[in-house]
Amino acid sequence: MTKKSTDKQPTTEQRQRAQELHDILQRANYQYYVLDDPELPDAEYDRRLRELQDLEAEYPDLVTPDSPTQRVGAGPLTSFAEVRHEVPMLSLDNAFNDEELQEFDRRVRDRLNTSEPVEYACEPKLDGIAISLLYREGVLERAATRGDGTTGEDITQNVRTVGSVPLRLLGNGVPAVLEVRGEIYMPKDGFAALNKKAAEAGEKTFVNPRNAAAGSLRQLDSRITAQRPLQLCVYGVGQVEGATLPGKHTEMLLQLNRWGFRINSEMAAARDIDGCIEYYQQLGEKRDALPYDIDGIVFKVNDTALQRRLGFVARAPRWAMAYKFPAQEEMTELLDVEFQVGRTGAVTPVARLKPVFVGGVTVSNATLHNRDEIERLGVKVGDTVVIRRAGDVIPQVVSVVESKRPKNARDIEFPTHCPVCDSPVESTPGEAVARCSGGLICSAQRKQAIKHFASRKAMDIDGLGDKLVEQLVDEGLLHSVSGLYDLTLEQLAGLERMGQKSAQNLLDALERSKDTTLPKFLYALGIREVGEATARNLARHYGDLESLMQADEESLQEVEDVGPVVAHFVAEFFQQTHAQEEIEALRQAGVHWQPEETGGEEQPLSGQTWVLTGKLETLSRSEAKDYLQRLGAKVAGSVSAKTDSVVAGPGAGSKLNKARELDIPTLDEEAFIEMLRGRGIEI
Ligand code: IVH
């Protein structure tokens, strides 16, 4: 940028701020691109970059050749050979709201000197690693990272191991030289499985799928890369010789697809910018159901001749824009750690945070899981931490920004005694969870046991919410599950915020709950590891409660899906005098059920395994699962040769592909509901 005499001069403070932003962004770049270990969440990076861009726009004098606004990333690692990109690999400008996107469209039309609508290609912005693949005479010659946009790293050996990277192109008209660009990423399910394995082996886990993809590609030993669940999706071309590609971006991608590349199945064309906004909203709703992480939508002028007319600015094309989604990771401060006691006594550390807006909501608590997790993160009270909230998953602390640790940061001490009842906290070797040994002496465990007993899928006691249970226990009116049926109108009506009418309603609900089923009753007892499906299997196997209560561990293992661990918990539960007394008290109070039809009787889907994937629109996932189980089917989380059918909603990805590969029948939601109705389920 040349300095013009008319340029406004920045103040000393503005100069200092620009330098500060340089330093922050430089450091963040290095951590992100070179170390694969980012400290700054993307949204924070974007904001700082935006601040610097704005400052530089106002005072062009501040622009220096080494400004982070003037380049894309940091230099490559020395351990891989360097590769020069003939056509630079650029970055994208970001929009954060509809107005900014509309401004982009206005700039495009101004430059093209047209008032006609411009058509855009719409693609999800995959959160992975940008890659360049060079094919000569249709054969993969070289794969490189973006690096700083001009010079990247040669990672051909690693990229070769990625299944979706074609080693030789298919079909006709393959150009003599073709450089394809795309993203290598790790799908969510592969990421979860990889981290689970790493955690079990006591190894370091990855912060997010993007990080896992970067770490996997940067392996010097490509045999390790080969074991990682990586995917390629292509979104553009660089160098092309010896062929002319279609004149529309979307058609060009379809051509790449015919030559053997995966392209994103959500790709679409929008007639104008309003169509883009609509696409952004629709995909935003599907975001959590997609099998991979995306951080926004990329809009590109679809006509490649117009793209050429528009050209580039320093770091990005004028014809494309990334419209970002609300960030799923943000930074905040860890104010304190509290320890919660669950139904089975599990002591869970919960991070109390300075409220932060992340993943579309304000978050002030996040789970820290267990003692091992605290150690793994190396986190202290007072630290600045990165919080991730993706979809409906509980917010998590994913990493610590150590450079921001204050001097007075304090170690987190795991309690040796229960914070609620003061009983000793015990750990079982080999188990990450520490538990309060107080059992039902512990009011926290009692409260959770009662809440569980009253919940919808258990005894379904309408109007007995969590707050009310806590109030009843705290005021000494309720000591056990069976005590619920001894509550009187006077006791209830005397509670704060409870009138005669609601008290009577609750008593009516309690009365109604007495007429139940054996599976619901078993589930309501809250036996460790006995969920709804196991409760159903136990009930069906034994038919009545007395036989189940007398069963030993060996016989329990004959029940479908019950192994030694569950058998042990069940037998142990019924041996407790306290449990026997509670059950007796509940029956005395009038809790009853019809005996179950036992064993042999075949159900319509007995012996079958089903998988649910993608978003369901009419049914909730838990309803769908419940119906399948009622018909005798097992519901599994992943597709394998043992799967009988797959229900696939919109956004279904790798599981659906796998089902197709294995020739497993798939149903959409409509067909699924029809199947359920045909088997007597009323929906
Ligand atoms: S186009 C010249 N399309 O986003 C245009 N990029 O900030 C260059 N990305 O480095 C990029 N999905 O790693 C484009 N559908 C998509 C993309 C995409 C993800 C990444 C890519 C790029 C970064 C730009």
XYZ file of C-alpha atoms and ligand atoms in Angstrom:
707
model
C 0.000 0.000 0.000
C 1.538 3.338 -0.994
C 1.188 6.186 1.398
C -0.808 9.079 0.090
C -0.506 12.498 1.612
C -4.251 12.527 2.193
C -4.110 9.401 4.383
C -5.324 9.994 7.915
C -2.634 9.434 10.535
C -3.328 6.997 13.401
C -2.810 8.020 17.022
C -0.056 6.419 19.088
C -2.661 4.237 20.832
C -4.005 3.014 17.487
C -0.490 2.208 16.327
C 0.122 0.241 19.505
C -3.160 -1.608 19.174
C -2.324 -2.588 15.580
C 1.036 -3.951 16.743
C -0.665 -5.839 19.563
C -3.130 -7.387 17.109
C -0.234 -8.353 14.800
C 1.398 -10.205 17.656
C -1.751 -11.966 18.818
C -2.699 -13.074 15.289
C 0.833 -14.113 14.444
C 1.028 -16.308 17.511
C -2.422 -17.754 16.856
C -1.431 -18.519 13.249
C 1.662 -20.335 14.327
C -0.258 -22.445 16.841
C -3.008 -23.211 14.365
C -1.003 -23.923 11.241
C 2.355 -25.091 12.481
C 1.663 -26.732 15.822
C -1.894 -27.957 15.157
C -2.585 -26.829 18.667
C -4.682 -23.678 18.552
C -5.120 -21.661 21.687
C -7.474 -19.005 20.355
C -10.974 -20.127 19.316
C -11.714 -19.383 15.641
C -14.368 -16.799 16.492
C -11.911 -14.890 18.657
C -9.339 -15.021 15.846
C -11.902 -13.740 13.360
C -12.824 -10.840 15.634
C -9.198 -9.790 16.120
C -8.526 -10.057 12.409
C -11.615 -7.999 11.696
C -10.491 -5.359 14.192
C -7.094 -5.124 12.492
C -8.673 -5.009 9.022
C -10.925 -2.168 10.142
C -8.017 -0.232 11.621
C -5.959 -0.711 8.466
C -8.886 0.317 6.280
C -9.153 3.558 8.175
C -5.392 4.173 8.337
C -3.723 2.577 5.285
C -0.474 3.763 6.802
C -0.722 0.875 9.273
C -0.594 -1.790 6.560
C 2.818 -3.482 6.468
C 3.879 -6.368 4.218
C 4.059 -8.684 7.219
C 0.627 -7.837 8.558
C -1.491 -10.929 9.252
C -4.103 -9.361 6.962
C -1.684 -9.731 4.061
C -1.265 -13.465 4.127
C -3.121 -16.654 4.746
C -1.180 -18.773 7.231
C 2.225 -19.386 8.791
C 5.244 -21.018 7.120
C 5.414 -24.783 6.583
C 7.136 -27.198 8.916
C 10.659 -28.123 7.904
C 10.042 -31.847 8.191
C 8.051 -32.062 4.941
C 9.364 -30.975 1.555
C 8.201 -27.581 0.342
C 5.780 -27.231 -2.557
C 5.176 -24.038 -4.514
C 1.599 -23.423 -5.579
C 1.550 -22.251 -9.205
C -1.848 -20.728 -8.561
C -1.883 -19.310 -5.004
C -4.227 -20.964 -2.527
C -6.269 -18.141 -1.161
C -8.505 -17.664 1.784
C -12.049 -16.324 2.053
C -13.544 -13.184 3.474
C -16.128 -13.709 6.188
C -19.625 -12.360 6.684
C -21.304 -12.649 10.075
C -24.827 -11.432 9.336
C -27.307 -11.046 6.474
C -26.379 -7.396 5.908
C -22.729 -8.231 5.395
C -23.673 -10.896 2.886
C -25.986 -8.476 1.068
C -23.155 -5.940 0.982
C -20.958 -8.542 -0.665
C -23.613 -9.084 -3.343
C -23.897 -5.327 -3.846
C -20.121 -5.022 -4.336
C -20.188 -7.904 -6.821
C -22.968 -6.317 -8.880
C -21.363 -2.867 -8.706
C -18.115 -4.250 -10.089
C -19.942 -6.160 -12.781
C -21.934 -3.054 -13.446
C -25.260 -4.873 -13.385
C -28.547 -4.518 -11.585
C -29.569 -8.080 -12.548
C -29.452 -10.774 -9.822
C -26.228 -12.804 -9.721
C -26.408 -16.587 -9.341
C -24.333 -18.143 -6.541
C -23.044 -21.629 -5.839
C -23.728 -22.611 -2.213
C -21.561 -25.118 -0.342
C -21.057 -25.970 3.323
C -17.757 -24.668 4.663
C -16.152 -27.844 5.925
C -13.989 -27.525 8.997
C -10.893 -29.445 7.997
C -7.592 -28.888 6.212
C -7.296 -27.287 2.768
C -5.474 -29.515 0.323
C -4.176 -29.311 -3.249
C -4.045 -32.474 -5.364
C -2.057 -32.436 -8.584
C -2.919 -34.967 -11.330
C -0.776 -35.394 -14.418
C -2.354 -37.450 -17.188
C -4.981 -38.481 -14.640
C -2.537 -39.881 -12.092
C -2.055 -38.399 -8.628
C 1.412 -36.878 -8.604
C 1.480 -34.708 -5.521
C -0.630 -33.572 -2.604
C 0.169 -30.451 -0.656
C -1.155 -28.375 2.208
C -1.939 -24.710 1.753
C 0.871 -23.473 3.987
C 1.111 -19.715 3.570
C -0.855 -19.844 0.318
C 2.226 -19.738 -1.916
C 4.337 -22.462 -0.340
C 2.853 -25.554 1.275
C 4.061 -28.950 2.414
C 4.307 -32.103 0.372
C 2.150 -34.660 2.162
C 1.551 -36.974 -0.794
C 2.331 -40.151 1.140
C -0.218 -39.307 3.788
C -2.924 -38.161 1.425
C -2.587 -41.330 -0.617
C -3.870 -43.245 2.401
C -7.182 -41.384 2.412
C -9.736 -43.639 0.819
C -11.705 -40.944 -0.958
C -8.634 -39.511 -2.722
C -8.584 -40.989 -6.259
C -5.133 -42.232 -7.230
C -6.151 -42.295 -10.891
C -9.018 -40.375 -12.436
C -11.991 -42.027 -14.078
C -13.937 -41.299 -17.250
C -13.306 -39.233 -20.339
C -11.686 -35.916 -21.143
C -9.318 -35.887 -18.168
C -7.020 -32.820 -18.538
C -3.253 -33.270 -19.005
C -2.700 -31.291 -15.816
C -5.407 -30.914 -13.220
C -4.938 -29.448 -9.780
C -7.976 -30.028 -7.592
C -8.587 -28.318 -4.290
C -10.650 -29.456 -1.399
C -10.845 -30.158 2.265
C -9.655 -33.210 4.167
C -11.687 -33.614 7.332
C -12.673 -36.147 9.952
C -16.369 -37.064 10.199
C -17.921 -36.714 13.665
C -18.426 -40.426 14.295
C -14.856 -41.291 13.303
C -13.581 -38.516 15.550
C -15.602 -39.793 18.513
C -14.344 -43.351 17.993
C -10.723 -42.202 17.638
C -10.890 -40.154 20.843
C -12.600 -42.955 22.717
C -9.799 -45.323 21.753
C -7.131 -42.784 22.681
C -8.762 -42.108 26.062
C -9.014 -45.838 26.815
C -5.329 -46.250 26.001
C -4.491 -43.284 28.250
C -3.288 -41.265 25.250
C -3.846 -37.616 24.444
C -7.245 -36.914 22.867
C -7.919 -34.347 20.145
C -9.760 -31.131 20.908
C -12.046 -31.245 17.855
C -12.379 -33.014 14.479
C -10.407 -30.318 12.636
C -7.505 -30.756 14.976
C -7.662 -34.506 14.637
C -7.581 -34.197 10.834
C -4.613 -31.809 10.962
C -2.726 -34.017 13.392
C -3.406 -37.077 11.261
C -2.167 -35.462 8.047
C 0.964 -34.167 9.703
C 2.182 -37.628 10.680
C 5.639 -38.347 9.338
C 4.698 -42.029 9.332
C 1.878 -42.441 6.831
C 0.903 -45.803 8.311
C -0.584 -43.870 11.221
C -2.487 -41.597 8.852
C -3.854 -44.666 7.109
C -5.607 -45.728 10.311
C -7.357 -42.411 10.748
C -10.933 -41.954 9.477
C -10.240 -39.112 7.037
C -12.400 -37.945 4.134
C -11.838 -35.711 1.137
C -14.397 -33.368 -0.346
C -13.395 -31.130 -3.272
C -14.586 -27.585 -3.926
C -12.455 -26.054 -6.669
C -9.534 -26.219 -9.085
C -6.136 -24.533 -9.382
C -3.923 -25.220 -12.369
C -5.665 -26.760 -15.421
C -3.989 -27.605 -18.756
C -5.272 -29.432 -21.794
C -9.018 -29.167 -21.198
C -11.727 -26.604 -20.769
C -13.902 -26.997 -17.715
C -17.627 -26.134 -17.615
C -18.366 -22.426 -17.259
C -20.355 -22.768 -14.050
C -18.814 -23.644 -10.706
C -21.582 -26.106 -9.816
C -21.223 -27.890 -13.180
C -17.469 -27.927 -12.831
C -17.866 -29.721 -9.499
C -20.202 -32.246 -11.103
C -17.488 -32.850 -13.716
C -14.934 -33.404 -10.933
C -17.391 -35.810 -9.406
C -17.539 -37.783 -12.655
C -13.754 -37.965 -12.659
C -13.898 -39.662 -9.255
C -13.888 -36.957 -6.589
C -16.336 -36.683 -3.699
C -18.247 -33.427 -3.724
C -20.596 -32.199 -1.039
C -24.103 -33.565 -1.434
C -25.563 -30.347 -0.035
C -24.132 -28.256 -2.882
C -26.772 -26.104 -4.602
C -27.167 -23.020 -6.784
C -29.125 -19.962 -5.583
C -30.702 -17.545 -8.105
C -29.845 -14.497 -6.057
C -28.585 -13.370 -2.659
C -31.980 -13.950 -0.994
C -31.738 -17.566 -2.105
C -28.320 -17.679 -0.414
C -29.776 -16.407 2.854
C -32.499 -19.031 2.677
C -29.897 -21.757 2.030
C -27.860 -20.499 5.004
C -30.902 -20.746 7.286
C -31.895 -24.202 6.076
C -28.436 -25.628 6.454
C -28.075 -23.936 9.840
C -31.036 -25.976 11.036
C -29.429 -29.162 9.739
C -25.969 -28.321 11.008
C -26.000 -30.561 14.081
C -27.429 -33.501 12.177
C -24.718 -33.404 9.501
C -22.117 -36.144 9.939
C -19.262 -33.596 9.784
C -18.443 -30.222 11.341
C -19.099 -27.108 9.284
C -18.432 -23.560 10.397
C -20.377 -21.683 7.756
C -21.539 -21.588 4.156
C -19.382 -20.566 1.192
C -21.114 -18.589 -1.557
C -19.353 -18.269 -4.898
C -20.392 -16.378 -8.033
C -21.426 -19.376 -10.111
C -20.367 -18.113 -13.545
C -16.591 -18.652 -13.869
C -16.251 -15.959 -16.567
C -17.694 -13.469 -14.069
C -15.304 -14.840 -11.430
C -12.391 -13.980 -13.712
C -13.751 -10.478 -14.255
C -14.053 -9.938 -10.529
C -10.545 -11.197 -9.711
C -8.810 -11.127 -6.340
C -7.707 -8.805 -3.570
C -4.712 -9.538 -1.347
C -5.816 -12.682 0.401
C -9.213 -13.588 -1.025
C -11.253 -13.725 -4.207
C -13.809 -10.947 -4.780
C -16.280 -13.534 -6.052
C -16.634 -15.621 -2.894
C -17.698 -15.109 0.693
C -17.890 -17.363 3.748
C -20.986 -16.676 5.848
C -20.075 -18.007 9.271
C -22.381 -19.794 11.729
C -22.371 -18.873 15.420
C -19.103 -20.220 16.821
C -19.158 -23.534 18.670
C -16.021 -22.697 20.602
C -15.382 -19.625 22.718
C -13.022 -18.521 25.445
C -14.059 -17.660 28.971
C -12.864 -17.745 32.549
C -13.133 -20.670 34.941
C -14.517 -19.064 38.102
C -14.790 -22.176 40.244
C -15.300 -25.934 40.214
C -18.127 -27.563 42.120
C -18.746 -31.246 42.655
C -22.160 -32.713 41.966
C -23.355 -36.061 43.244
C -25.514 -38.138 40.925
C -28.049 -40.916 41.430
C -25.418 -43.641 41.620
C -23.114 -41.506 43.777
C -20.863 -40.497 40.876
C -19.040 -37.309 41.855
C -18.822 -35.047 38.804
C -16.756 -31.868 38.682
C -18.711 -29.008 37.126
C -16.990 -25.882 35.856
C -18.614 -22.600 36.871
C -17.838 -20.156 34.098
C -18.029 -16.491 33.415
C -21.133 -16.540 31.139
C -20.219 -16.776 27.464
C -22.295 -16.942 24.269
C -21.367 -20.121 22.417
C -23.185 -22.424 19.994
C -26.181 -20.072 20.063
C -26.783 -19.976 23.849
C -25.266 -18.403 26.950
C -23.292 -20.989 28.871
C -22.266 -20.637 32.512
C -21.601 -24.290 33.425
C -19.667 -27.023 31.677
C -18.837 -30.567 32.625
C -15.293 -31.558 33.515
C -16.326 -35.256 33.544
C -13.975 -36.717 36.164
C -10.637 -36.512 37.910
C -8.685 -37.879 34.921
C -10.136 -35.195 32.693
C -9.021 -32.436 35.073
C -5.518 -33.905 35.021
C -5.515 -34.332 31.260
C -6.515 -30.703 30.729
C -4.134 -29.465 33.424
C -6.772 -26.891 34.308
C -6.769 -24.593 37.350
C -9.396 -22.262 38.831
C -8.826 -18.787 37.367
C -7.669 -20.155 34.010
C -8.973 -18.958 30.687
C -10.505 -22.003 29.027
C -11.988 -22.869 25.637
C -15.607 -24.052 25.834
C -17.214 -26.092 23.083
C -20.940 -26.499 22.680
C -21.989 -28.386 19.566
C -25.621 -29.315 19.066
C -27.483 -30.409 22.137
C -24.422 -31.926 23.744
C -23.505 -30.660 27.241
C -20.912 -27.865 27.007
C -17.379 -29.100 27.506
C -14.069 -27.575 28.532
C -11.799 -28.572 25.649
C -8.559 -26.807 26.442
C -6.738 -24.307 28.595
C -5.102 -21.112 27.337
C -1.999 -21.495 29.444
C -0.462 -18.221 28.329
C -3.328 -16.427 30.046
C -2.934 -18.185 33.406
C -3.066 -15.634 36.248
C -0.500 -15.787 39.055
C -3.134 -16.670 41.623
C -4.551 -19.637 39.647
C -5.509 -22.375 42.077
C -5.234 -26.186 41.756
C -8.490 -28.117 41.668
C -8.707 -30.477 44.597
C -10.867 -33.513 44.140
C -12.835 -34.061 47.358
C -11.999 -37.087 49.544
C -15.441 -36.790 51.190
C -18.858 -36.261 49.670
C -19.653 -32.532 49.524
C -23.276 -33.337 50.430
C -23.199 -36.054 53.134
C -19.487 -36.204 54.017
C -19.235 -39.984 53.419
C -15.869 -41.041 51.953
C -15.519 -40.776 48.171
C -14.321 -44.065 46.699
C -12.675 -44.902 43.390
C -12.714 -48.336 41.819
C -9.420 -49.188 40.126
C -9.797 -49.024 36.370
C -12.855 -46.792 36.610
C -12.563 -43.065 35.983
C -15.605 -42.233 38.096
C -15.280 -41.600 41.842
C -18.373 -42.270 43.945
C -19.831 -41.137 47.225
C -20.117 -44.239 49.405
C -23.114 -42.884 51.328
C -25.797 -44.607 49.247
C -29.268 -43.463 50.231
C -27.923 -41.809 53.387
C -26.703 -39.156 50.964
C -29.490 -36.681 50.292
C -28.055 -35.880 46.844
C -28.345 -39.529 45.810
C -31.780 -39.756 47.370
C -32.989 -36.690 45.479
C -31.688 -38.063 42.188
C -33.210 -41.487 42.883
C -36.608 -39.916 43.527
C -36.377 -37.674 40.440
C -35.549 -40.708 38.342
C -38.402 -42.725 39.885
C -40.881 -39.965 39.036
C -39.602 -39.327 35.499
C -41.738 -39.817 32.411
C -40.269 -43.107 31.237
C -40.354 -44.488 34.801
C -43.441 -43.984 37.014
C -44.470 -40.879 35.067
C -45.644 -38.797 38.033
C -47.023 -35.677 36.439
C -46.263 -32.452 38.299
C -43.434 -33.834 40.445
C -40.596 -31.743 39.046
C -36.962 -31.615 40.132
C -37.427 -28.457 42.207
C -40.309 -29.957 44.151
C -38.354 -33.140 44.929
C -35.497 -31.030 46.264
C -37.873 -28.986 48.377
C -39.550 -32.087 49.836
C -36.214 -33.729 50.717
C -34.691 -30.519 52.090
C -37.704 -29.906 54.324
C -37.517 -33.435 55.702
C -40.904 -34.482 54.299
C -39.500 -37.150 51.997
C -36.830 -39.713 52.849
C -37.318 -42.418 50.276
C -39.023 -43.295 47.022
C -41.869 -45.091 48.802
C -42.352 -42.038 51.024
C -43.891 -40.325 47.999
C -47.077 -42.310 48.526
C -47.332 -41.203 52.175
C -47.428 -37.495 51.359
C -50.617 -35.783 52.520
C -52.641 -32.904 51.179
C -51.754 -30.791 54.236
C -48.028 -31.402 53.789
C -48.102 -30.543 50.107
C -50.423 -27.566 50.348
C -48.229 -26.162 53.120
C -45.244 -25.881 50.778
C -44.116 -22.567 49.406
C -45.613 -21.770 45.986
C -48.072 -24.694 46.199
C -51.841 -24.188 46.417
C -54.577 -26.648 47.400
C -55.343 -27.322 43.771
C -51.822 -28.231 42.661
C -51.375 -30.286 45.824
C -54.505 -32.274 44.955
C -53.356 -32.638 41.337
C -50.090 -34.104 42.520
C -51.861 -36.559 44.816
C -54.039 -37.612 41.861
C -50.947 -38.090 39.711
C -49.333 -40.182 42.430
C -52.465 -42.297 42.598
C -52.496 -42.784 38.824
C -48.826 -43.754 38.790
C -49.571 -46.804 40.921
C -51.033 -48.546 37.896
C -47.835 -49.303 36.004
C -45.980 -52.050 34.116
C -43.191 -54.293 35.345
C -40.591 -52.874 32.878
C -41.386 -49.314 33.958
C -41.228 -50.269 37.618
C -37.849 -51.991 37.169
C -36.489 -49.035 35.277
C -37.830 -46.679 37.982
C -35.854 -48.506 40.703
C -32.710 -46.978 39.248
C -30.537 -50.098 39.309
C -27.093 -49.276 37.904
C -26.783 -49.973 34.182
C -30.449 -50.945 33.888
C -31.949 -48.665 31.252
C -35.336 -49.053 29.629
C -34.249 -51.783 27.220
C -32.608 -53.914 29.907
C -35.618 -53.444 32.189
C -37.834 -54.684 29.366
C -35.629 -57.705 28.745
C -35.542 -58.594 32.453
C -39.322 -58.312 32.730
C -39.894 -60.423 29.639
C -37.452 -63.081 30.783
C -38.758 -63.543 34.326
C -42.377 -62.478 33.914
C -42.801 -61.461 37.554
C -40.806 -59.522 40.117
C -40.441 -62.375 42.644
C -38.571 -64.624 40.189
C -36.298 -61.767 39.185
C -35.526 -60.894 42.807
C -34.434 -64.448 43.456
C -32.313 -64.833 40.340
C -28.570 -65.299 40.789
C -25.896 -63.739 38.622
C -25.529 -66.827 36.491
C -29.197 -67.046 35.609
C -29.354 -63.292 35.011
C -26.761 -63.647 32.284
C -29.214 -65.740 30.287
C -31.286 -62.601 29.762
C -30.833 -60.965 26.369
C -28.088 -58.324 26.400
C -27.213 -58.885 30.066
C -23.529 -59.559 30.677
C -21.619 -60.215 33.916
C -21.420 -56.548 34.933
C -25.139 -55.838 34.642
C -25.970 -59.229 36.188
C -23.805 -58.306 39.162
C -25.469 -54.910 39.666
C -28.965 -56.428 39.422
C -28.290 -59.259 41.868
C -26.518 -56.919 44.260
C -29.413 -54.467 44.175
C -32.050 -57.016 45.120
C -29.888 -58.441 47.919
C -29.950 -55.143 49.800
C -32.381 -55.219 52.709
C -33.123 -51.586 52.071
C -34.171 -52.292 48.478
C -36.358 -55.215 49.558
C -38.076 -53.017 52.146
C -38.652 -50.226 49.661
C -40.196 -52.614 47.141
C -42.441 -54.045 49.839
C -43.480 -50.549 50.926
C -44.276 -49.580 47.344
C -46.475 -52.634 46.876
C -48.196 -51.977 50.210
C -48.902 -48.457 48.965
C -50.718 -50.030 46.015
C -48.158 -49.972 43.190
C -49.163 -52.804 40.867
C -48.779 -54.186 37.339
C -49.915 -57.056 35.153
C -47.542 -60.016 34.823
C -45.456 -59.880 31.645
C -45.775 -62.333 28.784
C -42.569 -64.272 29.099
C -39.932 -65.622 26.773
C -40.595 -67.443 23.593
C -43.251 -65.263 22.064
C -41.795 -63.815 18.881
C -42.236 -60.131 18.264
C -42.448 -58.729 14.752
C -38.840 -57.463 14.718
C -37.268 -59.955 17.158
C -33.650 -60.660 16.372
C -33.292 -57.654 14.077
C -30.829 -54.791 14.482
C -31.818 -51.302 13.293
C -29.839 -48.088 12.992
C -31.266 -44.530 13.088
C -29.333 -41.778 11.317
C -29.917 -38.191 10.207
C -32.675 -35.945 11.465
C -36.190 -37.261 12.036
C -38.899 -34.687 11.612
C -42.126 -36.286 12.868
C -40.786 -38.580 15.568
C -38.127 -37.781 18.111
C -35.154 -40.112 18.153
C -36.110 -41.561 21.495
C -39.665 -42.246 20.287
C -38.349 -43.994 17.193
C -36.022 -46.085 19.336
C -38.795 -46.884 21.778
C -41.138 -48.110 19.024
C -38.450 -50.311 17.505
C -37.642 -51.854 20.854
C -41.308 -52.453 21.547
C -41.423 -54.476 18.354
C -38.473 -56.503 19.590
C -35.679 -54.909 17.520
C -32.288 -53.877 18.838
C -31.219 -50.320 18.022
C -27.509 -49.919 17.329
C -25.341 -46.838 16.916
C -23.360 -47.923 13.882
C -23.925 -49.781 10.652
C -22.266 -53.166 10.177
C -22.880 -56.372 8.279
C -25.206 -57.365 11.145
C -27.534 -54.404 10.557
C -30.937 -55.367 9.133
C -32.362 -51.932 8.290
C -31.387 -48.274 8.441
C -33.785 -45.367 8.965
C -32.214 -42.324 7.309
C -33.475 -38.776 7.719
C -32.141 -35.622 6.054
C -28.480 -35.008 6.761
C -27.672 -38.722 6.966
C -24.095 -39.223 5.834
C -21.494 -41.872 6.480
C -23.914 -44.369 8.038
C -26.199 -44.122 5.050
C -23.253 -44.527 2.680
C -22.091 -47.563 4.597
C -25.594 -49.046 4.452
C -25.597 -48.579 0.678
C -22.157 -50.131 0.400
C -23.340 -53.158 2.352
C -26.631 -53.321 0.475
C -28.678 -52.896 3.638
C -32.290 -51.771 3.123
C -32.876 -48.117 4.050
C -36.146 -46.329 4.823
C -36.954 -42.651 5.016
C -39.075 -41.416 7.913
C -42.337 -41.706 6.015
C -41.723 -45.337 5.084
C -40.557 -46.023 8.625
C -43.755 -44.639 10.150
C -45.776 -46.676 7.680
C -43.877 -49.812 8.725
C -44.553 -49.062 12.412
C -48.252 -48.480 11.761
C -48.412 -51.722 9.827
C -47.174 -53.486 12.934
C -49.777 -52.035 15.235
C -47.982 -48.956 16.576
C -50.306 -45.989 16.802
C -48.690 -42.715 15.740
S -13.155 -22.024 -1.488
C -10.465 -19.113 -3.472
N -14.962 -23.707 -0.604
O -12.111 -22.447 3.962
C -11.432 -19.823 -2.626
N -13.146 -23.151 0.828
O -11.101 -19.605 4.607
C -10.790 -20.693 -1.647
N -13.171 -24.323 2.978
O -8.811 -22.553 2.899
C -11.622 -21.535 -0.814
N -14.999 -25.481 2.616
O -9.865 -24.688 3.752
C -13.831 -23.039 -0.325
N -16.602 -25.219 0.050
C -15.468 -24.555 0.312
C -14.783 -24.723 1.531
C -13.628 -23.980 1.756
C -14.018 -25.234 3.468
C -11.993 -23.814 3.683
C -10.717 -23.951 2.918
C -10.168 -22.582 2.766
C -10.857 -21.843 3.877
C -11.033 -20.389 3.508
